CSV table of C-alpha atoms and ligand atoms in Angstrom, one decimal:
chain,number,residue,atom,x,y,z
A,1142,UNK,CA,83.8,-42.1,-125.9
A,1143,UNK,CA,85.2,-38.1,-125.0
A,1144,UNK,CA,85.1,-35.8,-127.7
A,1145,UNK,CA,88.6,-34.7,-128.3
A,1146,UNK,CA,87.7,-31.1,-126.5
A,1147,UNK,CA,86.2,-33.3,-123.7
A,1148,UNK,CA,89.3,-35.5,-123.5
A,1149,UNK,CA,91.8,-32.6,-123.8
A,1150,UNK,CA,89.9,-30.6,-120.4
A,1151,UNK,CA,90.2,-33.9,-118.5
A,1152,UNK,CA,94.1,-33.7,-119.2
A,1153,UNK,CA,93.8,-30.3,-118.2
A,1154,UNK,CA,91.9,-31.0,-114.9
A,1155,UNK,CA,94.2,-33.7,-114.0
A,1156,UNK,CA,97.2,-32.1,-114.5
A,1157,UNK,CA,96.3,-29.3,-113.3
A,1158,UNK,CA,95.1,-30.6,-109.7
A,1159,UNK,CA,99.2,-31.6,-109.2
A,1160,UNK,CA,99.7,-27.5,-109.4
A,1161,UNK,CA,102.1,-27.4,-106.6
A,1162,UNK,CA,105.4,-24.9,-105.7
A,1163,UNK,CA,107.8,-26.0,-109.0
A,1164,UNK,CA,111.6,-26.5,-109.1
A,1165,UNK,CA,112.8,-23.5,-110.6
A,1166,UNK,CA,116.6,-22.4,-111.7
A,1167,UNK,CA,118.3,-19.3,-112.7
A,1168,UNK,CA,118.6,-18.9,-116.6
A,1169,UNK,CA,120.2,-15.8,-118.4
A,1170,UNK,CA,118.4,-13.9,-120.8
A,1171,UNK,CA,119.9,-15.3,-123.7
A,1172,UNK,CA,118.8,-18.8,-123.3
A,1173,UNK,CA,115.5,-18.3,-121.3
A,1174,UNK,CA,113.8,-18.1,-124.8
A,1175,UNK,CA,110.0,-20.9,-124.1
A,1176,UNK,CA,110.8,-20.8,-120.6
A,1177,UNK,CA,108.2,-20.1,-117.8
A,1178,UNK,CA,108.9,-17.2,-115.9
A,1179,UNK,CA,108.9,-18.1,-112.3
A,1180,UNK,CA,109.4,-14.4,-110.5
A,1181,UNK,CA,108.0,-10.9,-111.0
A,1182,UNK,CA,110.2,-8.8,-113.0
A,1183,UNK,CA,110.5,-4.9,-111.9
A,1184,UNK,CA,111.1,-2.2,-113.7
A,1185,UNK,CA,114.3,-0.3,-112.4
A,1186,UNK,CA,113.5,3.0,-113.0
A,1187,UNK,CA,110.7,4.7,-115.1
A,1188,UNK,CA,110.1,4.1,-118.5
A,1189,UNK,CA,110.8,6.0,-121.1
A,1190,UNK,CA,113.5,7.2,-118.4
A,1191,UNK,CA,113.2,11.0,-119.8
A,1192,UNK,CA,110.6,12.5,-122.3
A,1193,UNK,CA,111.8,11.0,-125.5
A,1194,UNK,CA,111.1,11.8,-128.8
A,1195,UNK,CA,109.6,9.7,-131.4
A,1196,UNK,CA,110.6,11.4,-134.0
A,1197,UNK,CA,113.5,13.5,-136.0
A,1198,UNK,CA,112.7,17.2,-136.0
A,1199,UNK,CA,112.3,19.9,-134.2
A,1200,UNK,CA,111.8,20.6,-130.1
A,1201,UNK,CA,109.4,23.6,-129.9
A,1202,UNK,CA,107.5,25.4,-127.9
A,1203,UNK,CA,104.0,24.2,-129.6
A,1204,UNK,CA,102.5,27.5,-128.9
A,1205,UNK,CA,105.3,29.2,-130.9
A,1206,UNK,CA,105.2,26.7,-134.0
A,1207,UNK,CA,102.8,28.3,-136.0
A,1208,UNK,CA,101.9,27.6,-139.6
A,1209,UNK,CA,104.0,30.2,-141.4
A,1210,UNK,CA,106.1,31.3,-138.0
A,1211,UNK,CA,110.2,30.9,-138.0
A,1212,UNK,CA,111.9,30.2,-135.2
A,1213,UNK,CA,115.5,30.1,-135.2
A,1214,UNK,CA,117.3,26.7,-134.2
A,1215,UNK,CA,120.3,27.3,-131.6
A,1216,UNK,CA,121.8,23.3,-131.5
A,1217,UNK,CA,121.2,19.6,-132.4
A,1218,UNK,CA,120.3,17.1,-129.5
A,1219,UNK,CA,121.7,13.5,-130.9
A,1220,UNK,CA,119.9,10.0,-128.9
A,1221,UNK,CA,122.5,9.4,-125.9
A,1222,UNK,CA,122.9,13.4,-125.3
A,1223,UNK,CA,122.4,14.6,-121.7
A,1224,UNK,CA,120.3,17.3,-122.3
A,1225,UNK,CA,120.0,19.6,-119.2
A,1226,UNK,CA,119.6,23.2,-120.5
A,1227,UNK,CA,116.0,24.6,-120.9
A,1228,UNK,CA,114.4,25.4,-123.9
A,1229,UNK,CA,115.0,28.8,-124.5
A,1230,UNK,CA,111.5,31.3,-125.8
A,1231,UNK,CA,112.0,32.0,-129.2
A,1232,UNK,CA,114.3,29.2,-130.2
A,1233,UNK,CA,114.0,25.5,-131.3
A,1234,UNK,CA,116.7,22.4,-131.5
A,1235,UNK,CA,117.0,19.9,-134.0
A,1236,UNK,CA,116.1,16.3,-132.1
A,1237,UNK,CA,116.3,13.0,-133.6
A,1238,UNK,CA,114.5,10.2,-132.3
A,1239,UNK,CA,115.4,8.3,-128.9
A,1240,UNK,CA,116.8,11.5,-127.6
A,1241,UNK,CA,115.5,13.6,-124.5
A,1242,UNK,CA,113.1,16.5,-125.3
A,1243,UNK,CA,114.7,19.7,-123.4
A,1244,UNK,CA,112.8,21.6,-120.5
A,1245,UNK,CA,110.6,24.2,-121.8
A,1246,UNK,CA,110.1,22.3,-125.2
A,1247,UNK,CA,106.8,20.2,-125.0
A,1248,UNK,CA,106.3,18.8,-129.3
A,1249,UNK,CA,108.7,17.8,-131.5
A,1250,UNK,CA,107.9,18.5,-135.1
A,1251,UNK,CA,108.8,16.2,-137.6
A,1252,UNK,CA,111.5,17.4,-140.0
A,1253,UNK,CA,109.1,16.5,-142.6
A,1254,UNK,CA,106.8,19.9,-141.7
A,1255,UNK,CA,109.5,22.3,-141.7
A,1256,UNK,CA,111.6,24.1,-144.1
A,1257,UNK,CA,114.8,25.2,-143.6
A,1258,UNK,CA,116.3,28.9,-144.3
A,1259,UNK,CA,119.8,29.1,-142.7
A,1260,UNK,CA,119.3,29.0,-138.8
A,1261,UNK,CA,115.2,30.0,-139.3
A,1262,UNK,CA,113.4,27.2,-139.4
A,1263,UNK,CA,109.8,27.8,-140.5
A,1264,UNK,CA,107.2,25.5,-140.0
A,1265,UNK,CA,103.8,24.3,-142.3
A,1266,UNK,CA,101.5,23.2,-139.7
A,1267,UNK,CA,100.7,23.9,-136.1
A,1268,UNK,CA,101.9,21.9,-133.2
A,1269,UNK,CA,99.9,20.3,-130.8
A,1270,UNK,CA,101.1,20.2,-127.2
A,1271,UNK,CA,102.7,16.3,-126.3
A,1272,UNK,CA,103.2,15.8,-129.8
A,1273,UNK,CA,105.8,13.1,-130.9
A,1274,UNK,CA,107.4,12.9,-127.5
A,1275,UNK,CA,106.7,10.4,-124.4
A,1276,UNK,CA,106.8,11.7,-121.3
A,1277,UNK,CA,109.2,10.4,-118.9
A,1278,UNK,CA,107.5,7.0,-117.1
A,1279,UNK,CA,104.4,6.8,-119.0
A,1280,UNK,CA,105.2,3.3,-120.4
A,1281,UNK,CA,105.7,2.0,-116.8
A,1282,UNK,CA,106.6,3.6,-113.1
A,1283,UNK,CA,110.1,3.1,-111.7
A,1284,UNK,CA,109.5,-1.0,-109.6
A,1285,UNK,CA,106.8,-1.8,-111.6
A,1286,UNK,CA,106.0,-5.3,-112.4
A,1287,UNK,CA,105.9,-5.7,-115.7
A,1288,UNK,CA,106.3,-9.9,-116.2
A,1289,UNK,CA,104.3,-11.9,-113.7
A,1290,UNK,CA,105.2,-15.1,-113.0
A,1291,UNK,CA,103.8,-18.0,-115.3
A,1292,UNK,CA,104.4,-15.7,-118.1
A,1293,UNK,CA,106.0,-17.4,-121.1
A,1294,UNK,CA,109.4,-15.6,-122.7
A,1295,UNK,CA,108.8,-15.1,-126.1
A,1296,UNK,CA,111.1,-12.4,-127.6
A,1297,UNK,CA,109.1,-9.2,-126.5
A,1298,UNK,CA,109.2,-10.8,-122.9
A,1299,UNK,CA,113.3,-11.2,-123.4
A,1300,UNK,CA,113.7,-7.7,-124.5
A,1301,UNK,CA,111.2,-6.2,-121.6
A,1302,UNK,CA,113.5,-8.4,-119.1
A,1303,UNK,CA,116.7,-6.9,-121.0
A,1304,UNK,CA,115.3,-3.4,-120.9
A,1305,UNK,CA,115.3,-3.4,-117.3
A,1306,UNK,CA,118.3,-5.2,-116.7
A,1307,UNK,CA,116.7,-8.5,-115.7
A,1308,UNK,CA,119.5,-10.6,-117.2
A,1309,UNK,CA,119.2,-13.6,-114.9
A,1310,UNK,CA,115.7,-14.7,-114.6
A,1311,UNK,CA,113.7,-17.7,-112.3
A,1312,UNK,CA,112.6,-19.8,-114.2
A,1313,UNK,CA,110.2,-23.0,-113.9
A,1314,UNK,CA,112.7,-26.2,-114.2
A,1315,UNK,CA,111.3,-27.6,-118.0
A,1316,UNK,CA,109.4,-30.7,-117.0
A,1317,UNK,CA,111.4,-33.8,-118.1
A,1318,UNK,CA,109.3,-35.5,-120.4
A,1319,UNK,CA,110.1,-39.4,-120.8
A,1320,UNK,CA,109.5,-41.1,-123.7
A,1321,UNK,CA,109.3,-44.7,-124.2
A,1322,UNK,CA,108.5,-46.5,-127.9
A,1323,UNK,CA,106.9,-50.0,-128.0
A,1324,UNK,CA,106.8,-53.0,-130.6
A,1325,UNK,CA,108.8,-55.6,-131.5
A,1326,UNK,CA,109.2,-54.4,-135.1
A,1327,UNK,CA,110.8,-51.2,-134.1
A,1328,UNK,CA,114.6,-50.6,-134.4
A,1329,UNK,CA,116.6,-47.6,-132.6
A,1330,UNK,CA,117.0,-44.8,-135.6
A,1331,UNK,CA,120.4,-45.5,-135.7
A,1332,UNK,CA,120.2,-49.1,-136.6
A,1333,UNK,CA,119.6,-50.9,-139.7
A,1334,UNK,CA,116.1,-52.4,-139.6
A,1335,UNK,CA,115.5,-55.9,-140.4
A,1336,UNK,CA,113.6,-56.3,-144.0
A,1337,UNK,CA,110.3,-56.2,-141.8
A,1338,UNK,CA,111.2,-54.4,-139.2
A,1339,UNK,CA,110.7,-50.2,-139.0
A,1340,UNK,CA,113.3,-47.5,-137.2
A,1341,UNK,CA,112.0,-45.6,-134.2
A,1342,UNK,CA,110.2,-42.4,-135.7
A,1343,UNK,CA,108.2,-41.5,-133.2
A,1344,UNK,CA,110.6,-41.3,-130.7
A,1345,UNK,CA,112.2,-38.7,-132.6
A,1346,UNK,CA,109.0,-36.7,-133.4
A,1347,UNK,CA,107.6,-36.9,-130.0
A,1348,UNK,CA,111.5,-35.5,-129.0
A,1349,UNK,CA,111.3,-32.7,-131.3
A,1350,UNK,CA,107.4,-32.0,-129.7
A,1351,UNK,CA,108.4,-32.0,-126.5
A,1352,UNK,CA,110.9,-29.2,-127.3
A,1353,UNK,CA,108.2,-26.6,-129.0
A,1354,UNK,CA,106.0,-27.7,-126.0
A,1355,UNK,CA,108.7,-26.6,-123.5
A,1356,UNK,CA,109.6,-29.7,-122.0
A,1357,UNK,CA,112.7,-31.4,-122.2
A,1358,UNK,CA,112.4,-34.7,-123.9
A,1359,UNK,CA,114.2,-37.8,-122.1
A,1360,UNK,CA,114.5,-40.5,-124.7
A,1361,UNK,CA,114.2,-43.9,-123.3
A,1362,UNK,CA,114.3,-46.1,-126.6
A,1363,UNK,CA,112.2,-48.9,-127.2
A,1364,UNK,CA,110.1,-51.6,-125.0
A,1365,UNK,CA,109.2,-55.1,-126.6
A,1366,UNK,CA,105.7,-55.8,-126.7
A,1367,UNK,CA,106.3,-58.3,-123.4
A,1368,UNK,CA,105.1,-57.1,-120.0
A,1369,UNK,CA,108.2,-57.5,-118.4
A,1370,UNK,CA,110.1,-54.9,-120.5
A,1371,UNK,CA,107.2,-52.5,-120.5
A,1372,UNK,CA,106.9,-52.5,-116.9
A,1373,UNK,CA,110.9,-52.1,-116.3
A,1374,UNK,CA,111.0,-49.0,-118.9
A,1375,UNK,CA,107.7,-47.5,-117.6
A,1376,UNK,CA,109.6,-47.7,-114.0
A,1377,UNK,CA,112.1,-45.9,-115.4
A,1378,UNK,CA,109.8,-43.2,-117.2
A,1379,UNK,CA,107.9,-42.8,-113.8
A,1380,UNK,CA,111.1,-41.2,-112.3
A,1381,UNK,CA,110.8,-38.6,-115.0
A,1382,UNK,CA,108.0,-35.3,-114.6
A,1383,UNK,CA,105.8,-37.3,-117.3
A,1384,UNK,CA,105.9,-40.0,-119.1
A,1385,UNK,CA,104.6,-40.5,-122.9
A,1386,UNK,CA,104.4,-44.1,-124.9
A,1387,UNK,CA,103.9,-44.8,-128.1
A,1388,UNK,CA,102.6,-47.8,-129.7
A,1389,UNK,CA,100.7,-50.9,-128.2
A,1390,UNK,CA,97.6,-49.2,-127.2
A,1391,UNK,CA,95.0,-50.9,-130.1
A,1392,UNK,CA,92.9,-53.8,-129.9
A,1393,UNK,CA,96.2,-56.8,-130.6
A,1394,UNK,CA,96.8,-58.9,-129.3
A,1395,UNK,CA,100.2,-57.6,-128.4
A,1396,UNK,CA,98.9,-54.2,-127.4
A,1397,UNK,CA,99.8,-54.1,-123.6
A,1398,UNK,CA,100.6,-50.8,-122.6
A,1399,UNK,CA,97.5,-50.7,-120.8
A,1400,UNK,CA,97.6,-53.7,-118.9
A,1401,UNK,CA,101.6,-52.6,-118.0
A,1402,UNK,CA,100.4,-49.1,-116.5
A,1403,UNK,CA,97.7,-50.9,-114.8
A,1404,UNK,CA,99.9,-53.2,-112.8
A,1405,UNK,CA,101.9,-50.2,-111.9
A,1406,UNK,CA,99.0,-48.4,-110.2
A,1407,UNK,CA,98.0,-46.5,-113.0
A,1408,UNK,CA,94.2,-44.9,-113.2
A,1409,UNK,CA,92.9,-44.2,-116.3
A,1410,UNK,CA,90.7,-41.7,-117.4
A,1411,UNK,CA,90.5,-42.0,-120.9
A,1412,UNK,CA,91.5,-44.6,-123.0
A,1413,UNK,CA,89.8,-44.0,-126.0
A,1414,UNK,CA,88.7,-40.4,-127.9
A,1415,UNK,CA,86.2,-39.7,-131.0
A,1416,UNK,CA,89.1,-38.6,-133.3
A,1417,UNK,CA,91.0,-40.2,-136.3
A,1418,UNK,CA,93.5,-40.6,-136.8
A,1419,UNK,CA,94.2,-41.0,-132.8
A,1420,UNK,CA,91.4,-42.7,-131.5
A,1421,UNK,CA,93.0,-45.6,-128.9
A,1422,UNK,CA,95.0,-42.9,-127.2
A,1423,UNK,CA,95.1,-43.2,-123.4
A,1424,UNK,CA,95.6,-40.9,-120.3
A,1425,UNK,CA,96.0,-41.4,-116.9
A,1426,UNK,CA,98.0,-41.1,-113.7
A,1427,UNK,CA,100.8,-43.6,-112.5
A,1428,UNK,CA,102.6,-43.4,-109.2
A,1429,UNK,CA,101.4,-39.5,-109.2
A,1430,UNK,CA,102.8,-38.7,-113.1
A,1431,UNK,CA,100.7,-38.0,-115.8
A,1432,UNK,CA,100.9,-41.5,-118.7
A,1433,UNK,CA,99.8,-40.6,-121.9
A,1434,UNK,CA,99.8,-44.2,-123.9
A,1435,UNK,CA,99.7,-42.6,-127.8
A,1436,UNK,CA,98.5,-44.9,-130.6
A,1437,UNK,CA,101.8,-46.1,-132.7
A,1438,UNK,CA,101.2,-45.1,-136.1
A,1439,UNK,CA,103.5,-42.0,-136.9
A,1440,UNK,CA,100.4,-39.4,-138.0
A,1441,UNK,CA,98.7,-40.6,-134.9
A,1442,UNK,CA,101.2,-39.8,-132.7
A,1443,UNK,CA,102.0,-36.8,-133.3
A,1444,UNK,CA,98.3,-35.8,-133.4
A,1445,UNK,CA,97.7,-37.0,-130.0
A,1446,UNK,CA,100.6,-35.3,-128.4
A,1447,UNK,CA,99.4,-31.7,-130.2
A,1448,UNK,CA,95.6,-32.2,-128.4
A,1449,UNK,CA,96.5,-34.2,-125.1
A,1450,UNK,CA,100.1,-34.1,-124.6
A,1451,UNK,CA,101.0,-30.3,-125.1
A,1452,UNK,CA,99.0,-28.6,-122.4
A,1453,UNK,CA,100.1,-31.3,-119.8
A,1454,UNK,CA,103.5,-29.8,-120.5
A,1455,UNK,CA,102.4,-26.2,-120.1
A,1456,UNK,CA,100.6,-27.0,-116.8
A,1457,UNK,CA,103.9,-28.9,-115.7
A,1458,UNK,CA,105.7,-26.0,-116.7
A,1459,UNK,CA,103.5,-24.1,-114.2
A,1460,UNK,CA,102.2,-22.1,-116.9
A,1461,UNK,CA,98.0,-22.0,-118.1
A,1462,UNK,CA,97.0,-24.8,-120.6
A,1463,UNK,CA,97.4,-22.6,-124.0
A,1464,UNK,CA,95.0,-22.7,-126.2
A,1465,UNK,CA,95.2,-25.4,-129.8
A,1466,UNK,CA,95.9,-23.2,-132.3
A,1467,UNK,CA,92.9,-23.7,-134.3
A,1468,UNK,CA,91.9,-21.1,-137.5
A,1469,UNK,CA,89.2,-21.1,-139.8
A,1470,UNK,CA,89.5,-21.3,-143.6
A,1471,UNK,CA,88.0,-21.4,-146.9
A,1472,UNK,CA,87.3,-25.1,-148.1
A,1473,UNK,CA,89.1,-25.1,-151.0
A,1474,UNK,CA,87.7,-28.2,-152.6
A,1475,UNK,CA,84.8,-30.4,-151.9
A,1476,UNK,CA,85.5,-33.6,-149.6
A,1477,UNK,CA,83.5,-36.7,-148.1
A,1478,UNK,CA,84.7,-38.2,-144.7
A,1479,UNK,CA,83.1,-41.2,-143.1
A,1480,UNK,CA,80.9,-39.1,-140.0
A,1481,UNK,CA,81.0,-40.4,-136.6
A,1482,UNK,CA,84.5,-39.6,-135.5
A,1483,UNK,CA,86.1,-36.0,-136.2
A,1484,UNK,CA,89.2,-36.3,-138.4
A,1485,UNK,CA,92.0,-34.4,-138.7
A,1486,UNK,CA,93.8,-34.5,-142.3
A,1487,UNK,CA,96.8,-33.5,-143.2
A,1488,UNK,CA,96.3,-30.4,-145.3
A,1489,UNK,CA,98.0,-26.9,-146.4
A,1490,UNK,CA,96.3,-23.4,-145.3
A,1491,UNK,CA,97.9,-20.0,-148.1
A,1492,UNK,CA,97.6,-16.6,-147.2
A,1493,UNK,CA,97.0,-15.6,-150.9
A,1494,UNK,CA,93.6,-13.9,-151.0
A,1495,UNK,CA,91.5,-12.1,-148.3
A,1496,UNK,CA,90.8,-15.2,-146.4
A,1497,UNK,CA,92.9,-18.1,-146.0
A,1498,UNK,CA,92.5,-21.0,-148.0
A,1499,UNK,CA,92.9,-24.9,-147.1
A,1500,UNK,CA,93.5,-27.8,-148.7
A,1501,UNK,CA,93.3,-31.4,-147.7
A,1502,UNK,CA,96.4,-33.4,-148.5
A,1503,UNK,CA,96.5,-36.6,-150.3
A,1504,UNK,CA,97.7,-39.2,-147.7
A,1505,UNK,CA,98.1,-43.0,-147.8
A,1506,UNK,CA,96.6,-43.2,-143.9
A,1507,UNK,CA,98.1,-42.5,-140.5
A,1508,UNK,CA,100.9,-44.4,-141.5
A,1509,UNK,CA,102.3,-41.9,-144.2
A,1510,UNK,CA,104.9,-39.3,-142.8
A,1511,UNK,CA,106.0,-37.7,-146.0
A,1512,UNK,CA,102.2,-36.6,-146.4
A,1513,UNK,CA,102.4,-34.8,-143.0
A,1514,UNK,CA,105.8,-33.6,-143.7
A,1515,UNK,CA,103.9,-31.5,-146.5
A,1516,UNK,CA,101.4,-30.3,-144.1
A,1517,UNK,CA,101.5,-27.0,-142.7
A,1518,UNK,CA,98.0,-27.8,-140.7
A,1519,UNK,CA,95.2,-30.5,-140.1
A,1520,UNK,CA,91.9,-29.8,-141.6
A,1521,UNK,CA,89.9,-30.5,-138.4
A,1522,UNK,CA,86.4,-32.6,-140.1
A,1523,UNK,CA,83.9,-32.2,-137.0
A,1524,UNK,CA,82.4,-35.8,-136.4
A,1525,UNK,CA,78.8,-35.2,-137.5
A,1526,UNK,CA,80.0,-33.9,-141.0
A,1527,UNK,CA,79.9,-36.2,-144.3
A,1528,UNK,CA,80.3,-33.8,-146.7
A,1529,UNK,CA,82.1,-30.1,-147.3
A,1530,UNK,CA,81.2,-28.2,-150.0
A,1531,UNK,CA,84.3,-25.9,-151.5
A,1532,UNK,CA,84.0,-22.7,-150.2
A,1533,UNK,CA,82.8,-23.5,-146.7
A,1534,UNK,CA,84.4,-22.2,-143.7
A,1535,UNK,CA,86.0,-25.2,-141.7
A,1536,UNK,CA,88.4,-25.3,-138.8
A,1537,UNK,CA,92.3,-25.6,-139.2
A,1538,UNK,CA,94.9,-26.3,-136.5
A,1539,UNK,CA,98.0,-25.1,-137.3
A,1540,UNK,CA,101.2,-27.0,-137.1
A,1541,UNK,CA,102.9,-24.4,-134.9
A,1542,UNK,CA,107.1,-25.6,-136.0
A,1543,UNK,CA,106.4,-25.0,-139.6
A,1544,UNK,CA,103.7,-21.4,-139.6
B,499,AMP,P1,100.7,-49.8,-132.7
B,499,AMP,O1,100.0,-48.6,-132.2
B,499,AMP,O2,101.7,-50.4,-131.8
B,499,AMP,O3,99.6,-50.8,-133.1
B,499,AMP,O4,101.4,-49.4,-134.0
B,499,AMP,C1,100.7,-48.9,-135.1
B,499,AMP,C2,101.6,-48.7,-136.3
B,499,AMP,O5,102.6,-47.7,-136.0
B,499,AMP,C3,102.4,-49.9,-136.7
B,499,AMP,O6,102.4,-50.0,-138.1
B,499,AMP,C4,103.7,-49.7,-136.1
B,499,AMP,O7,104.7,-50.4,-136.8
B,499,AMP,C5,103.9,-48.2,-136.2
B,499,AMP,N1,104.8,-47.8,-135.1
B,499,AMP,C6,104.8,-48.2,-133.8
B,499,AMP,N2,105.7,-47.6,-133.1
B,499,AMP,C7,106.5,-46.8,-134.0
B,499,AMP,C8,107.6,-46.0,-133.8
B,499,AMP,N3,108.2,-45.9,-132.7
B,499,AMP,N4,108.1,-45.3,-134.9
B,499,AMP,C9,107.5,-45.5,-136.1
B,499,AMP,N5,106.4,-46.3,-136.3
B,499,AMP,C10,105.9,-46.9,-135.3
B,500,MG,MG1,102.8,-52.1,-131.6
């Protein structure tokens, strides 16, 4: 059986083997926010675009500035002034920050160092030449690339693109990311469930993880746990860029998700990984698609789809495979967990003292959703450990909607 970091690099190597030219479209700035970038973007001119000043204060000569030493100020230069007249000897301006540093001037002294008397202004310290101003271009060179393509937009990305006027921007297509629920005891959301029957969760969840993983989720309701249905719905899900299932991957009797991909062509390459909860989940490739068959139970799921599921949709998104968030913390109490199998328990991680501190949650099984939904991490057990002392220095992963 894979470890879970063995299991995770085959998805990776799969996946990433399909790395071919991507459907891209045009998406403005304002709604390109998790998209993959899929040109260079150029600066289009140099940045800063004149020397600017970083601070309010005074443009000097630095030689002149001398402790002690007046110099008398003959104007104000506001940010958004075009400033074209030379810095005369013997003189300063007042500058605030943003705005262009004058010809001749080369430090700005903060207002902070300098006294006032009428037009003198004297100042307390000496200036150093370059001081508190950024000469023109030296954060980039006029057509510089400054986003490569397969870059992710977070908001510094959107306001680089912005800076330079980038407001349309090619971007990777978000890989369409079906997703198909099994079992006979599970009822669409919006339907009342029988008094032993459940509503569709998962389907849901997995929805909202596809999102944060950049995809775009394509919600394909529920198959009965009858070969038949599976194998019309998975049909359907193979048109899509993946396809992910949930449910009907155990050892029932009417756990066919397996034997469904199977008769479609499917090859597998794992179908079961050293974790719990989690441990029947499947992967393989159907009709050229990545499958990912995720055990049913709610925890499960949505475990699965952080370690296996996630970096398929980055790779599909023609970005690199980013890395599990994983963080280390201070045990906070003592715990026992059955070795063989690492675990990963629902559990909060606080920012209180020095080092982060993490508690296990108490949870009623893979099952239990309201414990997760008090999670802000899972406490990652490593499968060869039976006890943790409190105070020892485990692994976290984060749950990235909620930190
Ligand atoms: P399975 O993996 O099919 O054996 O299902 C394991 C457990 O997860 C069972 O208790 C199911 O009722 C539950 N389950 C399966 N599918 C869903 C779903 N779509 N939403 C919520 N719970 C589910
Ligand atoms: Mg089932």
């Amino acid at each position: 059986m894979l470890t879970y970091e063995q299991a995770r690099n085959k998805v990776i190597e799969e996946v990433g083997k399909s790395k071919g030219p991507r459907a891209t479209q045009s998406v403005s700035v304002w709604d390109a926010l998790g998209f993959v970038l899929a040109q260079e973007v150029r600066t289009d001119r140099e940045y800063p675009p004149f020397d600017r000043s970083t601070r309010d204060g005074y443009a000097v000569r630095s030689k002149e500035a001398e402790p002690g030493a007046g110099l008398k100020c003959v104007g104000e230069i506001k940010a958004g002034d075009t400033v074209s007249d030379t810095l005369a000897a013997g003189t300063c301006l007042q500058i605030m920050t943003g705005s262009a540093v004058p010809t001749g001037a080369d430090a700005v002294v903060m207002i902070e160092y300098t006294k006032r008397e009428g037009d003198l202004v004297r100042f307390e310290r000496a200036a150093q030449t370059g001081q508190n101003v950024v000469p023109r271009g030296r954060e980039a060179a006029a057509a510089q690339t400054i986003l490569t393509s397969g870059t992710r937009l977070g908001y510094a990305e959107l306001a680089l693109a912005a800076q330079v006027g980038a407001v349309q921007l090619q971007c990777a297509r978000r890989p369409r990311v079906a997703i198909l629920s099994t079992g006979d005891e599970v009822v669409l959301v919006d339907e009342m469930p029988g008094a032993f029957q459940i509503r569709n969760s998962n389907s849901v969840s997995l929805a909202a993880q596809v999102r944060i993983a950049g995809g775009e989720p394509v919600v394909l309701g529920n198959a009965a746990d009858r070969i038949d249905d599976l194998g019309e719905k998975i049909e359907r899900g193979l048109k899509e860029d993946a396809l992910v299932l949930s449910g009907g991957v155990s050892m029932g009797k009417y756990d066919l998700v397996e034997h469904a991909l199977k008769a479609m062509g499917a090859e597998f390459f794992f179908d079961a990984v050293a974790i719990r909860p989690g441990k029947p989940a499947v992967f393989g490739i159907c009709q050229g698609k990545p499958v990912f068959g995720l055990p049913g139970n709610p925890v499960s799921t949505m475990v699965t789809f952080e370690l296996f599921v996630a970096p398929a949709i980055d790779l599909l998104s023609g970005a690199e495979a980013r890395a599990l968030p994983l963080v280390e913390a201070r045990l906070a109490e003592a715990m026992n967990e059955k070795s063989g199998l690492a675990h990963f328990l629902p559990a909060r991680i606080e920012w209180r003292g020095q080092v982060p501190e993490v508690k296990p949650l108490k949870w009623q099984g893979s099952g239990d959703i309201a414990a997760l939904s008090k999670a802000n991490c899972f406490l990652v057990v490593p499968s060869d450990k039976e006890r943790i002392e409190i105070g020892e220095t485990v692994s976290v992963l984060l749950r990235k909607d909620v930190i």
